[in-house]
C-alpha positions as a LaTeX table, in Angstrom:
\begin{tabular}{lrrr}
\hline
Residue & $x$ (\AA) & $y$ (\AA) & $z$ (\AA) \\
\hline
Met1 & 21.80 & 9.07 & 30.26 \\
Lys2 & 18.43 & 7.48 & 29.52 \\
Arg3 & 15.58 & 9.54 & 28.11 \\
Leu4 & 12.24 & 9.09 & 26.34 \\
Phe5 & 11.19 & 10.68 & 23.07 \\
Thr6 & 7.76 & 10.43 & 21.43 \\
Ser7 & 6.54 & 11.04 & 17.86 \\
Glu8 & 3.10 & 10.66 & 16.31 \\
Ser9 & 1.63 & 9.93 & 12.91 \\
Val10 & $-1.90$ & 9.96 & 11.48 \\
Thr11 & $-3.63$ & 7.96 & 8.77 \\
Glu12 & $-4.80$ & 9.40 & 5.48 \\
Gly13 & $-8.36$ & 9.50 & 6.82 \\
His14 & $-7.47$ & 12.01 & 9.55 \\
Pro15 & $-9.31$ & 15.28 & 8.77 \\
Asp16 & $-6.11$ & 17.31 & 8.47 \\
Lys17 & $-4.60$ & 14.72 & 6.17 \\
Ile18 & $-7.70$ & 14.66 & 3.96 \\
Cys19 & $-7.09$ & 18.39 & 3.48 \\
Asp20 & $-3.38$ & 17.89 & 2.77 \\
Arg21 & $-4.21$ & 15.20 & 0.22 \\
Ile22 & $-6.80$ & 17.34 & $-1.55$ \\
Ser23 & $-4.36$ & 20.27 & $-1.68$ \\
Asp24 & $-1.58$ & 18.14 & $-3.14$ \\
Ala25 & $-3.93$ & 16.43 & $-5.60$ \\
Val26 & $-4.81$ & 19.91 & $-6.88$ \\
Val27 & $-1.09$ & 20.74 & $-7.21$ \\
Asp28 & $-0.52$ & 17.52 & $-9.17$ \\
Ala29 & $-3.45$ & 18.19 & $-11.50$ \\
Tyr30 & $-2.24$ & 21.68 & $-12.39$ \\
Leu31 & 1.44 & 20.72 & $-12.78$ \\
Ala32 & 0.51 & 17.76 & $-14.99$ \\
Ala33 & $-1.35$ & 20.06 & $-17.38$ \\
Asp34 & 0.97 & 23.08 & $-17.05$ \\
Pro35 & 4.36 & 22.51 & $-15.35$ \\
Gln36 & 4.80 & 26.26 & $-14.86$ \\
Ser37 & 1.63 & 26.57 & $-12.76$ \\
Arg38 & 1.83 & 28.58 & $-9.57$ \\
Val39 & $-0.30$ & 26.92 & $-6.93$ \\
Ala40 & $-1.04$ & 27.89 & $-3.33$ \\
Cys41 & $-4.05$ & 25.80 & $-2.41$ \\
Glu42 & $-5.45$ & 25.25 & 1.09 \\
Cys43 & $-8.42$ & 23.21 & 2.17 \\
Ile44 & $-10.84$ & 23.18 & 5.09 \\
Ala45 & $-13.06$ & 20.20 & 5.88 \\
Thr46 & $-15.87$ & 19.89 & 8.40 \\
Thr47 & $-19.12$ & 17.96 & 8.76 \\
Gly48 & $-20.58$ & 17.52 & 5.29 \\
Met49 & $-18.44$ & 20.22 & 3.65 \\
Val50 & $-15.07$ & 20.94 & 2.05 \\
Leu51 & $-13.76$ & 24.40 & 1.11 \\
Val52 & $-10.86$ & 24.61 & $-1.37$ \\
Met53 & $-9.29$ & 28.07 & $-1.41$ \\
Gly54 & $-6.13$ & 29.89 & $-2.40$ \\
Glu55 & $-4.34$ & 31.45 & $-5.35$ \\
Ile56 & $-3.54$ & 29.68 & $-8.62$ \\
Ser57 & $-2.05$ & 31.06 & $-11.82$ \\
Ser58 & $-1.96$ & 28.55 & $-14.67$ \\
Glu59 & $-2.68$ & 27.99 & $-18.34$ \\
Ala60 & $-4.49$ & 24.80 & $-17.31$ \\
Thr61 & $-8.12$ & 24.29 & $-16.39$ \\
Val62 & $-8.81$ & 21.81 & $-13.58$ \\
Asp63 & $-12.13$ & 20.62 & $-12.17$ \\
Val64 & $-11.09$ & 21.21 & $-8.58$ \\
Ala65 & $-14.35$ & 20.00 & $-7.06$ \\
Ser66 & $-14.01$ & 16.65 & $-8.83$ \\
Val67 & $-10.40$ & 16.35 & $-7.65$ \\
Ala68 & $-11.55$ & 16.89 & $-4.07$ \\
Arg69 & $-14.37$ & 14.35 & $-4.32$ \\
Asn70 & $-12.05$ & 11.74 & $-5.83$ \\
Val71 & $-9.58$ & 12.17 & $-2.97$ \\
Ile72 & $-12.28$ & 11.82 & $-0.33$ \\
Arg73 & $-13.66$ & 8.66 & $-1.95$ \\
Glu74 & $-10.20$ & 7.15 & $-2.48$ \\
Thr75 & $-9.43$ & 7.79 & 1.19 \\
Gly76 & $-12.36$ & 5.57 & 2.10 \\
Tyr77 & $-15.14$ & 8.05 & 2.82 \\
Asp78 & $-17.44$ & 6.85 & 0.05 \\
Ala79 & $-20.75$ & 6.12 & 1.77 \\
Pro80 & $-23.07$ & 7.93 & 4.23 \\
Asp81 & $-22.62$ & 5.30 & 6.95 \\
Lys82 & $-18.91$ & 6.21 & 7.27 \\
Thr83 & $-19.78$ & 9.66 & 8.77 \\
Phe84 & $-18.38$ & 11.52 & 5.73 \\
Asp85 & $-19.11$ & 10.90 & 2.05 \\
Gly86 & $-17.25$ & 12.25 & $-0.97$ \\
Asn87 & $-20.29$ & 11.60 & $-3.14$ \\
Ser88 & $-22.69$ & 13.84 & $-1.23$ \\
Cys89 & $-20.66$ & 16.38 & 0.76 \\
Ala90 & $-20.67$ & 20.02 & $-0.35$ \\
Val91 & $-17.49$ & 21.16 & $-2.12$ \\
Leu92 & $-16.96$ & 24.92 & $-2.30$ \\
Val93 & $-14.15$ & 26.34 & $-4.46$ \\
Ala94 & $-12.74$ & 29.82 & $-3.81$ \\
Leu95 & $-9.60$ & 30.25 & $-5.93$ \\
Asp96 & $-8.04$ & 33.44 & $-7.28$ \\
Arg97 & $-4.86$ & 34.25 & $-9.23$ \\
Gln98 & $-1.49$ & 34.70 & $-7.56$ \\
Ser99 & $-0.83$ & 38.27 & $-6.47$ \\
Pro100 & 1.21 & 40.17 & $-9.10$ \\
Asp101 & 3.26 & 41.63 & $-6.25$ \\
Ile102 & 4.48 & 38.11 & $-5.41$ \\
Ser103 & 4.70 & 36.94 & $-9.03$ \\
Met104 & 7.09 & 39.72 & $-10.05$ \\
Gly105 & 9.71 & 38.51 & $-7.58$ \\
Val106 & 9.28 & 34.82 & $-8.29$ \\
Ser107 & 9.34 & 35.18 & $-12.10$ \\
Arg108 & 12.42 & 37.41 & $-12.18$ \\
Ser109 & 14.80 & 37.23 & $-9.24$ \\
Tyr110 & 16.60 & 40.06 & $-7.49$ \\
Glu111 & 19.88 & 38.76 & $-8.92$ \\
Leu112 & 18.59 & 38.74 & $-12.49$ \\
Lys113 & 17.26 & 42.27 & $-12.13$ \\
Asn114 & 20.75 & 43.31 & $-11.03$ \\
Gly115 & 22.50 & 41.87 & $-14.07$ \\
Glu116 & 23.52 & 38.44 & $-12.76$ \\
Glu117 & 22.68 & 36.46 & $-15.88$ \\
Asp118 & 22.46 & 32.79 & $-14.91$ \\
Glu119 & 19.85 & 30.14 & $-15.70$ \\
Tyr120 & 19.43 & 29.40 & $-11.99$ \\
Asn121 & 18.85 & 33.06 & $-11.17$ \\
Leu122 & 15.60 & 32.99 & $-13.11$ \\
Asn123 & 13.28 & 32.41 & $-10.13$ \\
Gly124 & 13.41 & 34.19 & $-6.83$ \\
Ala125 & 12.17 & 32.53 & $-3.65$ \\
Gly126 & 8.37 & 32.49 & $-3.45$ \\
Asp127 & 8.45 & 33.84 & 0.09 \\
Gln128 & 10.76 & 34.68 & 2.94 \\
Gly129 & 11.24 & 31.99 & 5.55 \\
Ile130 & 13.42 & 29.38 & 7.24 \\
Met131 & 13.59 & 25.71 & 6.27 \\
Phe132 & 15.30 & 22.79 & 7.98 \\
Gly133 & 16.59 & 19.43 & 6.87 \\
Tyr134 & 17.83 & 16.70 & 9.20 \\
Ala135 & 19.35 & 13.23 & 9.12 \\
Cys136 & 20.75 & 10.81 & 11.69 \\
Asp137 & 22.07 & 7.26 & 11.68 \\
Glu138 & 19.35 & 5.68 & 13.87 \\
Thr139 & 17.53 & 3.89 & 11.04 \\
Pro140 & 18.30 & 2.70 & 7.47 \\
Glu141 & 16.32 & 5.70 & 6.20 \\
Leu142 & 18.66 & 7.97 & 8.23 \\
Met143 & 15.65 & 9.22 & 10.16 \\
Pro144 & 14.79 & 9.41 & 13.88 \\
Met145 & 13.43 & 6.09 & 15.15 \\
Pro146 & 10.19 & 7.38 & 16.78 \\
Ile147 & 8.72 & 8.97 & 13.63 \\
Val148 & 9.74 & 6.01 & 11.46 \\
Leu149 & 7.87 & 3.60 & 13.74 \\
Ala150 & 4.83 & 5.89 & 14.11 \\
His151 & 4.52 & 6.15 & 10.31 \\
Arg152 & 5.04 & 2.41 & 9.90 \\
Met153 & 2.22 & 1.71 & 12.33 \\
Ala154 & $-0.14$ & 4.25 & 10.70 \\
Lys155 & 0.49 & 2.73 & 7.28 \\
Arg156 & $-0.06$ & $-0.76$ & 8.67 \\
Leu157 & $-3.37$ & 0.39 & 10.18 \\
Thr158 & $-4.51$ & 1.62 & 6.77 \\
Glu159 & $-3.32$ & $-1.55$ & 5.03 \\
Ala160 & $-5.30$ & $-3.71$ & 7.48 \\
Arg161 & $-8.42$ & $-1.64$ & 6.70 \\
Arg162 & $-8.00$ & $-1.55$ & 2.94 \\
Ser163 & $-7.18$ & $-5.25$ & 2.61 \\
Gly164 & $-10.10$ & $-6.31$ & 4.81 \\
Glu165 & $-7.76$ & $-7.97$ & 7.30 \\
Ile166 & $-9.53$ & $-5.92$ & 9.98 \\
Pro167 & $-12.82$ & $-5.31$ & 8.15 \\
Tyr168 & $-14.57$ & $-3.06$ & 10.66 \\
Leu169 & $-11.95$ & $-0.28$ & 10.64 \\
Leu170 & $-12.75$ & 3.13 & 9.12 \\
Pro171 & $-10.28$ & 5.65 & 7.64 \\
Asp172 & $-9.44$ & 7.97 & 10.55 \\
Gly173 & $-6.64$ & 6.98 & 12.90 \\
Lys174 & $-3.60$ & 8.09 & 14.90 \\
Thr175 & $-0.46$ & 6.40 & 16.17 \\
Gln176 & 2.22 & 7.40 & 18.67 \\
Val177 & 5.49 & 5.73 & 19.66 \\
Thr178 & 7.71 & 6.49 & 22.65 \\
Val179 & 11.31 & 5.31 & 22.31 \\
Glu180 & 13.77 & 5.00 & 25.17 \\
Tyr181 & 17.28 & 6.20 & 24.38 \\
Asp182 & 20.52 & 5.46 & 26.15 \\
Gly183 & 22.54 & 8.48 & 25.15 \\
Asp184 & 21.88 & 8.78 & 21.42 \\
Lys185 & 21.08 & 5.10 & 20.89 \\
Pro186 & 17.47 & 3.78 & 20.76 \\
Val187 & 17.36 & 0.80 & 23.13 \\
Arg188 & 13.67 & $-0.10$ & 23.59 \\
Ile189 & 10.09 & 0.85 & 22.81 \\
Asp190 & 8.49 & 2.17 & 25.97 \\
Thr191 & 4.90 & 3.07 & 24.97 \\
Val192 & 2.64 & 2.75 & 21.93 \\
Val193 & $-0.67$ & 4.54 & 21.38 \\
Cys194 & $-2.96$ & 3.53 & 18.51 \\
Ser195 & $-6.48$ & 4.82 & 17.90 \\
Ser196 & $-8.62$ & 3.86 & 14.93 \\
Gln197 & $-12.08$ & 4.85 & 13.80 \\
His198 & $-14.35$ & 1.81 & 13.64 \\
Arg199 & $-17.87$ & 0.68 & 12.93 \\
Ala200 & $-20.29$ & 0.90 & 15.85 \\
Asp201 & $-21.03$ & $-2.82$ & 16.13 \\
Val202 & $-17.51$ & $-4.05$ & 16.96 \\
Asp203 & $-16.61$ & $-5.17$ & 20.47 \\
Ile204 & $-13.84$ & $-2.95$ & 21.85 \\
Glu205 & $-11.85$ & $-5.89$ & 23.22 \\
Val206 & $-11.91$ & $-7.59$ & 19.81 \\
Leu207 & $-10.66$ & $-4.36$ & 18.24 \\
Arg208 & $-7.88$ & $-4.03$ & 20.79 \\
Ser209 & $-6.77$ & $-7.61$ & 20.30 \\
Asp210 & $-6.79$ & $-7.31$ & 16.50 \\
Ile211 & $-4.86$ & $-4.03$ & 16.44 \\
Leu212 & $-2.25$ & $-5.33$ & 18.89 \\
Glu213 & $-1.72$ & $-8.54$ & 16.93 \\
Lys214 & $-2.09$ & $-7.30$ & 13.36 \\
Val215 & $-0.93$ & $-3.68$ & 13.49 \\
Ile216 & 1.25 & $-2.86$ & 16.49 \\
Met217 & 3.47 & $-5.90$ & 16.92 \\
Pro218 & 4.30 & $-6.32$ & 13.19 \\
Ser219 & 5.33 & $-2.65$ & 13.10 \\
Leu220 & 7.90 & $-2.77$ & 15.92 \\
Pro221 & 11.48 & $-4.11$ & 15.76 \\
Ala222 & 11.43 & $-7.27$ & 17.89 \\
Glu223 & 14.80 & $-6.47$ & 19.42 \\
Leu224 & 13.41 & $-3.23$ & 20.89 \\
Val225 & 10.32 & $-4.82$ & 22.49 \\
Asp226 & 10.38 & $-6.27$ & 25.99 \\
Gly227 & 7.83 & $-7.36$ & 28.58 \\
Ser228 & 7.36 & $-3.85$ & 29.94 \\
Leu229 & 5.96 & $-2.40$ & 26.70 \\
Lys230 & 2.89 & $-0.26$ & 27.44 \\
Thr231 & 0.07 & $-0.12$ & 24.87 \\
Phe232 & $-2.98$ & 2.12 & 24.71 \\
Ile233 & $-5.43$ & 1.07 & 21.99 \\
Asn234 & $-8.53$ & 3.24 & 21.49 \\
Pro235 & $-8.18$ & 4.28 & 25.13 \\
Thr236 & $-11.53$ & 6.13 & 25.26 \\
Gly237 & $-13.30$ & 2.90 & 24.29 \\
Arg238 & $-15.18$ & 4.31 & 21.29 \\
Phe239 & $-14.14$ & 6.03 & 18.04 \\
Val240 & $-17.08$ & 5.75 & 15.64 \\
Ile241 & $-17.45$ & 9.37 & 14.49 \\
Gly242 & $-14.26$ & 10.30 & 12.67 \\
Gly243 & $-12.82$ & 12.28 & 9.79 \\
Pro244 & $-14.25$ & 15.77 & 9.21 \\
Ala245 & $-17.45$ & 14.79 & 11.05 \\
Gly246 & $-15.48$ & 14.22 & 14.23 \\
Asp247 & $-13.12$ & 17.19 & 13.96 \\
Ser248 & $-12.48$ & 19.93 & 11.42 \\
Gly249 & $-9.50$ & 19.54 & 9.10 \\
Leu250 & $-7.06$ & 22.08 & 7.71 \\
Thr251 & $-4.17$ & 21.91 & 5.23 \\
Gly252 & $-0.76$ & 22.25 & 6.87 \\
Arg253 & $-1.73$ & 21.46 & 10.44 \\
Lys254 & 0.39 & 18.30 & 10.64 \\
Ile255 & 3.77 & 19.73 & 9.71 \\
Ile256 & 5.60 & 17.86 & 12.48 \\
Val257 & 4.08 & 14.57 & 11.28 \\
Asp258 & 5.26 & 15.53 & 7.77 \\
Thr259 & 8.93 & 15.84 & 8.78 \\
Tyr260 & 10.83 & 14.55 & 11.83 \\
Gly261 & 8.19 & 14.04 & 14.48 \\
Gly262 & 9.53 & 16.91 & 16.58 \\
Tyr263 & 13.00 & 15.38 & 16.82 \\
Ala264 & 14.54 & 18.16 & 14.72 \\
Cys265 & 13.67 & 21.79 & 13.98 \\
His266 & 10.89 & 22.76 & 11.59 \\
Gly267 & 10.44 & 26.00 & 9.69 \\
Gly268 & 7.23 & 27.94 & 9.72 \\
Gly269 & 5.58 & 26.68 & 6.55 \\
Cys270 & 3.80 & 23.54 & 5.42 \\
Phe271 & 4.37 & 21.69 & 2.13 \\
Ser272 & 1.00 & 20.50 & 0.85 \\
Gly273 & $-0.82$ & 22.64 & $-1.68$ \\
Lys274 & 2.30 & 24.48 & $-2.88$ \\
Asp275 & 4.09 & 24.32 & $-6.21$ \\
Pro276 & 7.92 & 24.03 & $-6.00$ \\
Thr277 & 8.64 & 27.75 & $-6.42$ \\
Lys278 & 7.49 & 27.95 & $-2.79$ \\
Val279 & 10.66 & 27.38 & $-0.78$ \\
Asp280 & 8.61 & 26.09 & 2.16 \\
Arg281 & 8.41 & 22.94 & 0.06 \\
Ser282 & 11.41 & 22.86 & $-2.28$ \\
Ala283 & 14.05 & 24.18 & 0.12 \\
Thr284 & 12.94 & 21.81 & 2.88 \\
Tyr285 & 13.44 & 18.91 & 0.49 \\
Ala286 & 16.83 & 20.34 & $-0.52$ \\
Ala287 & 17.91 & 20.77 & 3.09 \\
Arg288 & 16.99 & 17.13 & 3.82 \\
Tyr289 & 18.91 & 16.07 & 0.67 \\
Ala290 & 22.03 & 17.85 & 1.93 \\
Ala291 & 21.74 & 16.62 & 5.53 \\
Lys292 & 21.16 & 13.02 & 4.44 \\
Asn293 & 24.22 & 13.03 & 2.21 \\
Val294 & 26.37 & 14.41 & 5.03 \\
Val295 & 25.35 & 11.52 & 7.29 \\
Ala296 & 25.50 & 8.94 & 4.48 \\
Ala297 & 29.05 & 10.08 & 3.72 \\
Gly298 & 30.08 & 9.37 & 7.31 \\
Leu299 & 30.84 & 13.03 & 7.94 \\
Ala300 & 28.55 & 13.12 & 11.00 \\
Lys301 & 26.17 & 10.91 & 12.95 \\
Lys302 & 23.61 & 13.74 & 13.01 \\
Cys303 & 23.23 & 16.72 & 10.72 \\
Gln304 & 20.79 & 19.59 & 10.53 \\
Val305 & 20.83 & 22.11 & 7.68 \\
Glu306 & 19.02 & 25.44 & 7.99 \\
Leu307 & 18.27 & 27.57 & 4.93 \\
Ala308 & 16.80 & 31.08 & 5.02 \\
Tyr309 & 15.39 & 33.09 & 2.13 \\
Ala310 & 14.15 & 36.56 & 1.23 \\
Ile311 & 11.16 & 36.80 & $-1.10$ \\
Gly312 & 12.20 & 37.39 & $-4.71$ \\
Val313 & 15.89 & 36.60 & $-4.03$ \\
Ala314 & 17.34 & 33.41 & $-5.49$ \\
Arg315 & 20.27 & 32.76 & $-3.16$ \\
Pro316 & 19.53 & 31.89 & 0.46 \\
Val317 & 20.48 & 34.64 & 2.88 \\
Ser318 & 22.04 & 32.04 & 5.19 \\
Val319 & 23.09 & 28.39 & 5.25 \\
Leu320 & 23.83 & 26.77 & 8.61 \\
Val321 & 25.10 & 23.22 & 9.21 \\
Asp322 & 24.97 & 21.79 & 12.74 \\
Thr323 & 26.26 & 18.28 & 13.49 \\
Phe324 & 25.61 & 18.50 & 17.24 \\
Gly325 & 29.20 & 17.61 & 18.07 \\
Thr326 & 29.12 & 14.39 & 16.00 \\
Gly327 & 31.03 & 15.67 & 12.96 \\
Ala328 & 34.23 & 14.09 & 11.64 \\
Tyr329 & 35.20 & 17.64 & 10.60 \\
Pro330 & 34.39 & 21.05 & 12.10 \\
Asp331 & 30.91 & 22.30 & 11.25 \\
Asp332 & 32.24 & 25.27 & 9.31 \\
Ala333 & 34.25 & 22.92 & 7.06 \\
Ile334 & 31.22 & 20.69 & 6.45 \\
Ser335 & 29.10 & 23.78 & 5.80 \\
Ala336 & 31.59 & 25.00 & 3.19 \\
Ala337 & 31.49 & 21.59 & 1.50 \\
Val338 & 27.69 & 21.59 & 1.52 \\
Glu339 & 27.56 & 25.03 & $-0.09$ \\
Lys340 & 30.07 & 23.91 & $-2.73$ \\
Val341 & 28.19 & 20.72 & $-3.64$ \\
Phe342 & 24.56 & 21.86 & $-3.34$ \\
Asp343 & 22.95 & 24.80 & $-5.15$ \\
Phe344 & 20.11 & 26.06 & $-2.97$ \\
Arg345 & 18.64 & 28.55 & $-5.46$ \\
Pro346 & 14.98 & 27.62 & $-6.17$ \\
Ser347 & 15.48 & 27.05 & $-9.92$ \\
Ala348 & 18.47 & 24.81 & $-9.23$ \\
Ile349 & 16.57 & 22.83 & $-6.59$ \\
Ile350 & 13.58 & 22.37 & $-8.91$ \\
Glu351 & 15.80 & 21.01 & $-11.69$ \\
Glu352 & 18.06 & 18.86 & $-9.49$ \\
Leu353 & 15.15 & 17.19 & $-7.70$ \\
Gly354 & 12.72 & 17.10 & $-10.65$ \\
Leu355 & 10.09 & 18.96 & $-8.67$ \\
Arg356 & 7.92 & 20.01 & $-11.62$ \\
Lys357 & 7.50 & 16.31 & $-12.51$ \\
Gln358 & 7.11 & 15.01 & $-8.96$ \\
Ser359 & 3.74 & 13.63 & $-7.88$ \\
Tyr360 & 3.00 & 15.13 & $-4.45$ \\
Tyr361 & $-0.24$ & 13.33 & $-3.60$ \\
Pro362 & 1.54 & 10.17 & $-2.33$ \\
Leu363 & 3.61 & 12.33 & 0.03 \\
Ala364 & 0.62 & 13.96 & 1.71 \\
Ala365 & 0.29 & 11.13 & 4.25 \\
Tyr366 & 2.98 & 9.25 & 6.21 \\
Gly367 & 5.65 & 11.91 & 5.77 \\
His368 & 7.41 & 13.91 & 3.07 \\
Ile369 & 10.81 & 13.01 & 4.52 \\
Gly370 & 12.43 & 9.58 & 4.71 \\
Arg371 & 10.19 & 8.27 & 1.92 \\
Thr372 & 12.59 & 5.79 & 0.37 \\
Asp373 & 9.49 & 3.78 & $-0.64$ \\
Leu374 & 8.51 & 6.46 & $-3.17$ \\
Gly375 & 11.85 & 6.97 & $-4.92$ \\
Val376 & 11.92 & 10.74 & $-4.36$ \\
Lys377 & 15.21 & 12.33 & $-5.36$ \\
Trp378 & 15.81 & 14.18 & $-2.09$ \\
Glu379 & 16.26 & 10.77 & $-0.45$ \\
Asn380 & 19.14 & 9.84 & $-2.78$ \\
Ala381 & 22.60 & 9.55 & $-1.24$ \\
Asp382 & 24.31 & 10.45 & $-4.52$ \\
Lys383 & 26.41 & 13.41 & $-3.35$ \\
Val384 & 28.51 & 11.40 & $-0.90$ \\
Asp385 & 31.65 & 11.30 & $-3.03$ \\
Ala386 & 31.36 & 14.98 & $-3.96$ \\
Leu387 & 31.12 & 15.99 & $-0.28$ \\
Arg388 & 34.13 & 13.87 & 0.65 \\
Gln389 & 36.10 & 15.35 & $-2.23$ \\
Ala390 & 35.14 & 18.88 & $-1.22$ \\
Leu391 & 36.56 & 18.28 & 2.26 \\
Lys392 & 39.97 & 17.13 & 1.04 \\
\hline
\end{tabular}
């Protein structure tokens, strides 16, 4: 059966992504100075203004306004003629300390309070919630094809702007890729959408030609492109006003872009702006780590892992493995192996994946998942042998 599936990505100059990047830059600054910092930092951006808000408990002191301005300038909004300017925009900071009602459960877990002395029972989950991890064998990254191609195109758009290859581009942009499947196999690219902010004096047909030649075609696997490919490049004909001047931005509003492009389930929380005691972030990475190793071990062609937590409790209240009928073993057997090999308590995840030392700013655009280019530990396939052994 043939079907179409579409995923989108956005560039780092998209208003929501500016907010994600500011939030994660704040996390990085606090963790670098005090690895035990508790950070929950959100950001709002609109015309001429950024608001950084949330709750932070730390021994460190960080100039948050300077962090925000540096991110905006590094993104490319560094002059008034670009519709947003990190040098002159207002930056408001409204940060308070983490609620002691939350801190008491995170600092000393339910298990520890009930006499279960264990180094990994130190921290309880920072909130209740559900988190998902997914992997499939469609790409070398073990990710769904549509989101991989959408991210590749968005990154290529930014590279063409930064390098000067397409000198009239500005930071805001969006990409979208529709893949045709035959059963579970990607067989061709059906449609591509690419929109980029640009300077006012460029001819739209020149822009469309440049983006097609220098961004779209280099991003697509040649074997999946045929003569019926449909492309929509800046379809409105004009995209001069962009970034927070064109639309307001908000941390955590691109959670589907951050994970699997809608191809797999997503929990309720975002990642950016949160230290790793927040299971929205750490447990999602751990679930991806487990799912990827299941697929890399050849135990399934597709695997989704769901974790659920109660606030203040270290152990997840449930672990579910679903291989969508592609497993080499029954799902309950794979689930038992996953629970044997992986420790999903927050303290264990933080140590295993090095999350207090991880730099999160590079992850805030082009996806937190599938980032083999960044060397993140949750993309390692180093539990393959342990999973196979556990199933014997």
